[in-house]
Amino acid sequence: MRAGELALWRGRLEEFAAEVFAPLARCDQRVKGWLYLRGLLLEGRRKSMQPMAERLGVDHQGLQQFMTSSTWPVEDAEPHRPPYGGLGPRLLPRYRTRPVSLREHVLAAGRGAGRSVTWRKGSKAAMSSHFVLLRVRLAGRRPKPAADGTIPLTWLIAQWPENEAEPVKYWISNLPADIPAKDLIRLAKSRWRIEHDYRELKTRLGLDHFEGRSYTGWHRHVTLASAAHLFLTEQRALPKAQARA
């Protein structure tokens, strides 16, 4: 948008910015927020802080401090409930923004938003890679909102190795928000362990060998097969017994 065109919208932009930045405690934060909106709306090939500051005629360090280190209040997202017109079924709550793919989420965050995580020791060396960890709300065709209509936050995990142009693997997890990154990745990467245990349960411990017709019998069979597997797992964790002389 050209400067002249933006000037015609100045009043509306100021009202919009006043509503958007009302939760910010300080007046200078609200002013910087308004300036940043203007910089994004104005014409320009780059919308990073320094070029925008030059177009706005302000110090880019002020914008940078506002965006990277000043304290912003954090509030939970709330769904928008469209007004009911009185005819037909009531509209369900929905979020104003369109859903985007996992890939879009991670690419928008950028590889720089990630970190290198070592999740376990391998047979030859420690196993590590670069991961981007984000908190997202799942959309899909049948999201599972809470009673108030909000969709809970979940973990989006993306493995993005150094030699790759984009992520190569994705995981979704409902583990707690305060879980350490190492534990989160270790659990995400434990699929091989789960597959190994399941194969052992079936081939060695007869998990699928039950031939009865009752749920109770099947349930107890599966329970005891799992108990047997637990026992084997505990034995492997013990130090090897000394051989007899």
XYZ file of C-alpha atoms in Angstrom:
245
model
C 0.000 0.000 0.000
C 1.334 3.418 -0.939
C 1.823 6.090 1.679
C -1.023 8.208 0.257
C -3.413 5.263 0.297
C -2.431 4.380 3.844
C -3.010 7.988 4.904
C -6.642 7.656 3.812
C -6.979 4.647 6.142
C -5.167 6.247 9.056
C -8.251 6.655 11.242
C -9.357 3.052 10.784
C -5.838 1.789 11.338
C -5.555 3.741 14.575
C -8.862 2.303 15.836
C -7.786 -1.196 14.863
C -4.384 -0.814 16.514
C -6.000 0.592 19.665
C -8.131 -2.537 19.982
C -5.358 -4.979 19.092
C -2.743 -3.464 21.368
C -5.044 -2.509 24.240
C -3.692 -5.351 26.447
C -0.187 -3.840 26.253
C 0.528 -2.075 29.524
C 2.712 0.791 28.294
C 1.818 3.575 25.894
C 5.170 3.329 24.062
C 4.444 -0.362 23.340
C 1.113 0.504 21.785
C 2.766 3.186 19.657
C 5.431 0.766 18.428
C 2.753 -1.776 17.665
C 0.922 0.770 15.555
C 4.152 1.694 13.783
C 4.915 -1.927 13.076
C 1.492 -2.392 11.523
C 2.122 0.615 9.312
C 5.485 -0.792 8.248
C 3.887 -4.063 7.263
C 1.190 -2.310 5.267
C 3.471 0.091 3.406
C 5.021 -0.873 0.085
C 8.469 -2.421 0.195
C 10.206 -5.545 -0.965
C 11.374 -6.469 2.517
C 9.257 -6.334 5.647
C 12.041 -6.920 8.146
C 12.559 -4.418 10.933
C 15.404 -2.305 9.516
C 13.870 -1.618 6.060
C 10.506 -0.920 7.671
C 12.087 1.456 10.161
C 13.778 3.322 7.291
C 10.471 3.713 5.492
C 8.792 4.850 8.707
C 11.632 7.196 9.647
C 12.176 5.629 13.088
C 14.990 3.830 14.886
C 14.873 0.113 14.031
C 16.303 -0.799 17.442
C 13.110 0.402 19.073
C 11.050 -1.874 16.863
C 13.448 -4.722 17.497
C 13.216 -4.288 21.272
C 9.429 -4.171 21.038
C 9.285 -7.380 19.005
C 11.960 -9.455 20.718
C 12.387 -8.497 24.356
C 9.518 -6.364 25.667
C 6.908 -8.108 27.799
C 3.595 -8.851 26.145
C 0.619 -10.263 28.042
C -0.225 -13.815 26.985
C -3.854 -14.854 26.804
C -5.462 -18.086 25.665
C -7.055 -18.009 22.235
C -10.841 -17.961 22.249
C -13.114 -19.099 19.443
C -15.432 -16.689 17.689
C -19.101 -17.656 17.933
C -21.011 -16.270 14.925
C -24.352 -14.643 15.788
C -27.416 -16.848 15.477
C -29.924 -15.638 12.926
C -32.846 -17.639 14.310
C -33.185 -20.076 11.384
C -31.608 -23.484 11.082
C -29.071 -25.060 13.448
C -26.891 -22.827 15.560
C -23.427 -22.231 14.155
C -20.579 -23.846 16.027
C -17.706 -21.748 17.401
C -14.798 -21.434 15.018
C -11.440 -19.702 14.859
C -11.099 -16.678 12.630
C -7.888 -17.777 10.928
C -7.783 -20.600 8.397
C -6.056 -23.847 9.328
C -2.603 -24.395 7.836
C -0.604 -27.561 7.330
C 2.082 -28.764 9.722
C 4.668 -27.993 7.069
C 3.458 -24.394 6.740
C 3.614 -23.921 10.507
C 7.209 -25.087 10.707
C 8.428 -23.263 7.590
C 6.860 -20.042 8.893
C 8.734 -20.440 12.169
C 11.985 -21.154 10.314
C 14.824 -23.505 11.069
C 16.330 -20.881 13.360
C 13.462 -21.412 15.784
C 14.686 -24.946 16.463
C 17.450 -26.498 18.484
C 19.802 -29.449 18.435
C 18.616 -32.265 20.720
C 20.357 -35.486 21.712
C 17.761 -38.043 22.755
C 19.801 -41.177 23.477
C 23.121 -42.929 23.100
C 23.450 -45.149 20.071
C 25.712 -48.145 19.639
C 28.404 -45.980 18.038
C 27.631 -42.406 19.032
C 25.008 -40.157 20.589
C 21.892 -39.793 18.456
C 21.017 -36.160 17.833
C 19.389 -33.937 15.253
C 17.835 -30.503 14.806
C 14.180 -30.095 15.851
C 11.597 -27.316 15.715
C 9.107 -27.501 18.613
C 5.874 -25.515 18.363
C 2.598 -25.313 20.274
C -0.370 -25.531 17.894
C -4.104 -26.196 17.909
C -5.139 -29.127 15.733
C -7.813 -28.416 13.153
C -8.666 -31.207 10.717
C -12.146 -32.215 9.719
C -13.193 -33.297 13.195
C -11.321 -31.336 15.850
C -12.055 -32.184 19.461
C -12.804 -28.899 21.241
C -13.327 -28.552 24.958
C -16.726 -27.733 26.443
C -16.140 -24.006 25.902
C -15.284 -24.526 22.234
C -11.530 -24.023 22.542
C -9.133 -26.478 20.949
C -6.318 -27.455 23.341
C -2.700 -26.727 22.509
C -0.549 -29.674 21.468
C 3.079 -30.176 20.536
C 4.139 -30.048 16.901
C 7.566 -31.653 16.557
C 9.489 -31.375 13.299
C 12.879 -32.934 12.613
C 14.856 -30.628 10.325
C 18.422 -31.891 9.723
C 21.138 -29.449 8.699
C 21.496 -30.804 5.182
C 17.772 -30.670 4.377
C 15.829 -27.798 2.817
C 12.774 -28.530 4.947
C 11.657 -30.877 7.751
C 11.768 -34.609 7.058
C 9.573 -35.923 9.895
C 6.664 -34.613 11.938
C 5.022 -35.671 15.205
C 1.992 -34.454 17.152
C 1.982 -34.934 20.923
C -0.382 -34.120 23.785
C 2.391 -34.347 26.378
C 2.504 -31.524 28.991
C 3.632 -28.065 27.937
C 6.500 -28.032 30.460
C 8.099 -31.320 29.388
C 11.863 -30.949 28.686
C 12.757 -30.984 24.993
C 15.035 -33.997 25.426
C 12.235 -36.077 26.960
C 9.767 -34.953 24.308
C 12.090 -36.014 21.487
C 13.057 -39.250 23.208
C 9.413 -40.263 23.494
C 8.677 -39.218 19.913
C 11.623 -41.298 18.749
C 10.587 -44.354 20.787
C 8.509 -45.784 17.949
C 11.233 -48.310 17.187
C 11.080 -49.485 20.811
C 7.291 -49.817 20.669
C 7.455 -51.805 17.445
C 10.146 -54.054 18.899
C 8.113 -54.685 22.069
C 4.949 -55.385 20.105
C 6.755 -57.853 17.871
C 8.193 -59.572 20.929
C 4.758 -59.702 22.578
C 3.282 -61.361 19.489
C 6.079 -63.731 18.472
C 7.513 -64.640 21.857
C 4.730 -64.116 24.374
C 1.624 -65.009 22.386
C -0.209 -61.724 22.599
C -2.530 -62.683 19.715
C -2.869 -66.344 20.560
C -6.039 -66.074 22.649
C -8.881 -68.018 21.032
C -11.720 -67.513 23.504
C -14.879 -65.514 22.853
C -15.217 -63.442 25.999
C -13.841 -59.974 26.495
C -12.857 -60.804 30.062
C -10.715 -63.701 28.955
C -9.069 -61.726 26.193
C -8.440 -58.813 28.527
C -6.790 -61.013 31.119
C -4.702 -62.748 28.483
C -3.429 -59.445 27.170
C -2.808 -58.230 30.721
C -0.717 -61.251 31.608
C 1.161 -61.144 28.323
C 2.031 -57.527 29.139
C 3.099 -58.564 32.635
C 5.348 -61.218 31.138
C 6.888 -58.653 28.872
C 7.459 -56.332 31.811
C 9.275 -59.107 33.600
C 11.572 -59.720 30.620
C 12.256 -56.020 30.348
C 13.213 -55.774 34.016
C 15.542 -58.721 33.673
C 17.362 -57.092 30.826
C 17.891 -54.020 32.976
C 19.607 -55.995 35.752
C 23.373 -56.543 35.800
C 24.374 -59.864 34.337
C 24.692 -62.592 36.945
C 28.139 -63.930 37.471
C 28.730 -67.283 35.865
C 29.312 -70.225 38.157
C 32.893 -71.272 38.676
